[in-house]
Amino acid sequence: MLDYSSLSDEALVQCIARQDQTALSQLYDRYSTPVYSLILRIVQDAKLAEEAAQDTFIKVWRNPERWNPEKGRFISWLLTVARYTAIDLLRAELRQVTTHASSLDGAHINSDVNPVDNPTLTNNRLLYTLLDELPPEQAQLVRLGFFQGMTHKQLAESLNLPLGTVKTRVRLGLQKLRVLWLEATRQHE
Amino acid sequence: MDMEQKHQPETREDCDILRELIPAYSLGMTDPDETRMVERLLLQCPDVAPELAEYNQMADAVLLSVPQVEAPPHLRQALLRSIRRDVAPAPRPATAPRWFDALIRSFTSPTRLFPAAALSMMLALAIAVYALLAVDNFRQDHRTLIAQLQNRDALLSLLGTDDLLTFDLIAPQAEADSAPSGIILCNPDQTLVVVQVRDFPALPAGMAYQVWLTHNDSRISGGLFQVDAAGAGTLIFNAPEPMREFEYLGITLEPDAGSDSPTSPPLVRGQLY
């Protein structure tokens, strides 16, 4: 009997390409929390998050060949799929989401969750808090851009700001975030 | 510098422009024209690649950094139920063996009459084909297999007749070699029909190809079928009346539960008699 828990992500995806449902279950068990967490952060609604999370794993099931191991880790690709699935769903629902993390009543928040074989998840959690160290006008644009998929022009139109101002704030904000992140990462090594 | 102004490009300035856009590009925040510019300039400024890789790493870290919330337990079962529906076997075999394909191709003679001497070989081949299909369909449900065995007897009867006819299925606006096509195999006095297609487009999820017979402007469904990765598929069905009663046969793309009448133009069509 194959021990799916010992298989790499790449091996599991190869099994999924052969319609192996157990392999998909294993990937779900491995990554459902980061996928659901990211989606919930974007859509800010538990029901929508469930729908988008399910859609994300169904996309993996139907098109496993879309992940190219040479281009990056599976978790990176999976979360990118989750991000755009959530953003598409959000736009379809035409919801207005604030830039602040609104209350998630009823959601079980487990700060100790640490999925198998992904210690980087714990280390990277600090990046989220580093966003708070940016100037508010820069943090606002970065959060809107990343968690709502807004581009420079969309941010300028939505916030009634000059396009040049948006580009400058985004660039400076991300450059500063990168410096903070690199410093924090080195401290944790 | 105004990025909209296009002058004679100077590599150093272009690389500076690229560096300014890299952070936003890594998070998917650039507008489409900026994205195209970045991807073009990356080829001219290979030195910027390591910086992009670092920002991409940071983008991945942002994805992983949100507060972790466990997915509700029922989501797992809901997902597994969805994918079980995805792998449910199709009602018809999606492929026929290659030598069945050759067998059908051998029926494309325009004169359509077969020497009696060749019939016994054809019958033997047909029996072997159906045996192979039966093995191939081993995992399908019992009712489907029974229906196919009944079709086997009817197919043998069809192949044993002198008046076996073939008709071409042609795409309405056929272009080069990759246009969908197929053939129809039938006897005008019988109801059994064999349809084989090739180069059909892959089916979207939840869709199937549906065969229609035309009789006095009304469309009668012959059944649904799937195609394999190469675009090949076979359908064997019984028409409601002997085939001499029908003028055309066409195939359309429909929902996999089937339609009462065609909802899309035919991919291929064949004139009968």
Tab-separated table of N, CA and C in Angstrom, chain A residues 55-110:
chain	number	residue	atom	x	y	z
A	55	ASP	N	-12.975	25.319	-5.522
A	55	ASP	CA	-12.659	25.569	-6.939
A	55	ASP	C	-11.159	25.444	-7.189
A	56	THR	N	-10.369	25.917	-6.237
A	56	THR	CA	-8.912	25.867	-6.400
A	56	THR	C	-8.428	24.428	-6.530
A	57	PHE	N	-8.873	23.575	-5.626
A	57	PHE	CA	-8.411	22.181	-5.679
A	57	PHE	C	-9.002	21.439	-6.865
A	58	ILE	N	-10.193	21.815	-7.290
A	58	ILE	CA	-10.757	21.208	-8.490
A	58	ILE	C	-9.933	21.591	-9.716
A	59	LYS	N	-9.424	22.815	-9.740
A	59	LYS	CA	-8.551	23.219	-10.851
A	59	LYS	C	-7.279	22.366	-10.864
A	60	VAL	N	-6.753	22.085	-9.692
A	60	VAL	CA	-5.566	21.226	-9.623
A	60	VAL	C	-5.911	19.829	-10.144
A	61	TRP	N	-7.072	19.346	-9.758
A	61	TRP	CA	-7.503	18.011	-10.172
A	61	TRP	C	-7.657	17.916	-11.692
A	62	ARG	N	-8.249	18.941	-12.272
A	62	ARG	CA	-8.549	18.895	-13.700
A	62	ARG	C	-7.347	19.244	-14.575
A	63	ASN	N	-6.446	20.061	-14.067
A	63	ASN	CA	-5.310	20.499	-14.890
A	63	ASN	C	-3.987	20.415	-14.132
A	64	PRO	N	-3.613	19.238	-13.681
A	64	PRO	CA	-2.349	19.149	-12.920
A	64	PRO	C	-1.135	19.507	-13.769
A	65	GLU	N	-1.259	19.360	-15.085
A	65	GLU	CA	-0.116	19.634	-15.962
A	65	GLU	C	0.237	21.109	-16.007
A	66	ARG	N	-0.614	21.964	-15.456
A	66	ARG	CA	-0.329	23.405	-15.523
A	66	ARG	C	0.760	23.824	-14.544
A	67	TRP	N	1.072	22.960	-13.581
A	67	TRP	CA	2.190	23.282	-12.703
A	67	TRP	C	3.467	22.744	-13.334
A	68	ASN	N	4.439	23.637	-13.513
A	68	ASN	CA	5.736	23.255	-14.034
A	68	ASN	C	6.741	23.284	-12.881
A	69	PRO	N	7.217	22.127	-12.442
A	69	PRO	CA	8.141	22.099	-11.302
A	69	PRO	C	9.390	22.962	-11.517
A	70	GLU	N	9.765	23.154	-12.784
A	70	GLU	CA	10.971	23.946	-13.050
A	70	GLU	C	10.758	25.433	-12.782
A	71	LYS	N	9.508	25.852	-12.712
A	71	LYS	CA	9.239	27.286	-12.544
A	71	LYS	C	8.998	27.665	-11.095
A	72	GLY	N	8.965	26.712	-10.181
A	72	GLY	CA	8.769	27.064	-8.785
A	72	GLY	C	8.100	25.956	-8.011
A	73	ARG	N	7.979	26.194	-6.691
A	73	ARG	CA	7.397	25.190	-5.823
A	73	ARG	C	5.902	25.034	-6.089
A	74	PHE	N	5.407	23.853	-5.751
A	74	PHE	CA	3.978	23.589	-5.942
A	74	PHE	C	3.149	24.527	-5.084
A	75	ILE	N	3.552	24.751	-3.838
A	75	ILE	CA	2.756	25.584	-2.943
A	75	ILE	C	2.647	27.004	-3.495
A	76	SER	N	3.719	27.499	-4.135
A	76	SER	CA	3.667	28.841	-4.729
A	76	SER	C	2.633	28.882	-5.839
A	77	TRP	N	2.666	27.880	-6.694
A	77	TRP	CA	1.697	27.829	-7.797
A	77	TRP	C	0.281	27.675	-7.259
A	78	LEU	N	0.120	26.788	-6.287
A	78	LEU	CA	-1.201	26.539	-5.732
A	78	LEU	C	-1.787	27.809	-5.127
A	79	LEU	N	-0.995	28.538	-4.383
A	79	LEU	CA	-1.495	29.754	-3.754
A	79	LEU	C	-1.755	30.854	-4.788
A	80	THR	N	-1.005	30.864	-5.872
A	80	THR	CA	-1.293	31.819	-6.951
A	80	THR	C	-2.647	31.491	-7.579
A	81	VAL	N	-2.892	30.210	-7.807
A	81	VAL	CA	-4.206	29.790	-8.331
A	81	VAL	C	-5.298	30.195	-7.348
A	82	ALA	N	-5.048	29.957	-6.065
A	82	ALA	CA	-6.037	30.300	-5.039
A	82	ALA	C	-6.289	31.801	-5.024
A	83	ARG	N	-5.227	32.566	-5.133
A	83	ARG	CA	-5.359	34.033	-5.101
A	83	ARG	C	-6.241	34.520	-6.243
A	84	TYR	N	-5.963	34.078	-7.455
A	84	TYR	CA	-6.747	34.561	-8.593
A	84	TYR	C	-8.157	33.994	-8.598
A	85	THR	N	-8.333	32.789	-8.069
A	85	THR	CA	-9.682	32.237	-7.947
A	85	THR	C	-10.501	33.099	-6.997
A	86	ALA	N	-9.880	33.472	-5.898
A	86	ALA	CA	-10.568	34.305	-4.917
A	86	ALA	C	-10.881	35.683	-5.480
A	87	ILE	N	-9.918	36.275	-6.181
A	87	ILE	CA	-10.132	37.614	-6.739
A	87	ILE	C	-11.247	37.577	-7.781
A	88	ASP	N	-11.263	36.545	-8.622
A	88	ASP	CA	-12.319	36.423	-9.626
A	88	ASP	C	-13.686	36.289	-8.965
A	89	LEU	N	-13.735	35.503	-7.902
A	89	LEU	CA	-15.009	35.302	-7.211
A	89	LEU	C	-15.457	36.589	-6.553
A	90	LEU	N	-14.498	37.294	-5.983
A	90	LEU	CA	-14.803	38.558	-5.331
A	90	LEU	C	-15.382	39.551	-6.320
A	91	ARG	N	-14.764	39.642	-7.470
A	91	ARG	CA	-15.256	40.573	-8.495
A	91	ARG	C	-16.633	40.162	-8.960
A	92	ALA	N	-16.847	38.882	-9.065
A	92	ALA	CA	-18.165	38.411	-9.493
A	92	ALA	C	-19.225	38.767	-8.462
A	93	GLU	N	-18.864	38.747	-7.245
A	93	GLU	CA	-19.817	39.082	-6.199
A	93	GLU	C	-19.984	40.585	-6.024
A	94	LEU	N	-19.090	41.389	-6.635
A	94	LEU	CA	-19.128	42.860	-6.588
A	94	LEU	C	-19.167	43.365	-5.162
A	95	ARG	N	-18.237	42.769	-4.340
A	95	ARG	CA	-18.225	43.169	-2.967
A	95	ARG	C	-17.173	44.236	-2.746
A	96	GLN	N	-17.373	45.112	-1.810
A	96	GLN	CA	-16.402	46.098	-1.378
A	96	GLN	C	-15.717	45.564	-0.137
A	97	VAL	N	-14.417	45.448	-0.202
A	97	VAL	CA	-13.639	44.935	0.922
A	97	VAL	C	-12.748	46.048	1.445
A	98	THR	N	-12.751	46.237	2.734
A	98	THR	CA	-11.894	47.262	3.326
A	98	THR	C	-10.449	46.817	3.314
A	99	THR	N	-9.546	47.739	3.533
A	99	THR	CA	-8.142	47.390	3.536
A	99	THR	C	-7.717	46.738	4.842
A	100	HIS	N	-8.554	46.854	5.852
A	100	HIS	CA	-8.192	46.247	7.124
A	100	HIS	C	-8.767	44.853	7.210
A	101	ALA	N	-8.091	43.996	7.913
A	101	ALA	CA	-8.592	42.633	8.113
A	101	ALA	C	-9.811	42.711	9.008
A	102	SER	N	-10.997	42.526	8.443
A	102	SER	CA	-12.222	42.664	9.222
A	102	SER	C	-12.412	41.433	10.094
A	103	SER	N	-13.349	41.515	11.015
A	103	SER	CA	-13.532	40.429	11.973
A	103	SER	C	-13.974	39.162	11.264
A	104	LEU	N	-13.498	38.045	11.721
A	104	LEU	CA	-13.820	36.767	11.098
A	104	LEU	C	-14.561	35.932	12.129
A	105	ASP	N	-15.749	36.415	12.515
A	105	ASP	CA	-16.512	35.727	13.541
A	105	ASP	C	-16.821	34.319	13.110
A	106	GLY	N	-16.623	33.398	14.009
A	106	GLY	CA	-16.966	32.022	13.706
A	106	GLY	C	-15.828	31.248	13.072
A	107	ALA	N	-14.811	31.934	12.584
A	107	ALA	CA	-13.695	31.206	11.975
A	107	ALA	C	-12.738	30.766	13.066
A	108	HIS	N	-12.275	29.539	12.983
A	108	HIS	CA	-11.329	29.028	13.963
A	108	HIS	C	-9.931	29.438	13.554
A	109	ILE	N	-9.345	30.307	14.314
A	109	ILE	CA	-8.014	30.804	13.976
A	109	ILE	C	-6.989	30.017	14.779
A	110	ASN	N	-6.128	29.313	14.087
A	110	ASN	CA	-5.131	28.481	14.743
A	110	ASN	C	-3.760	29.049	14.437
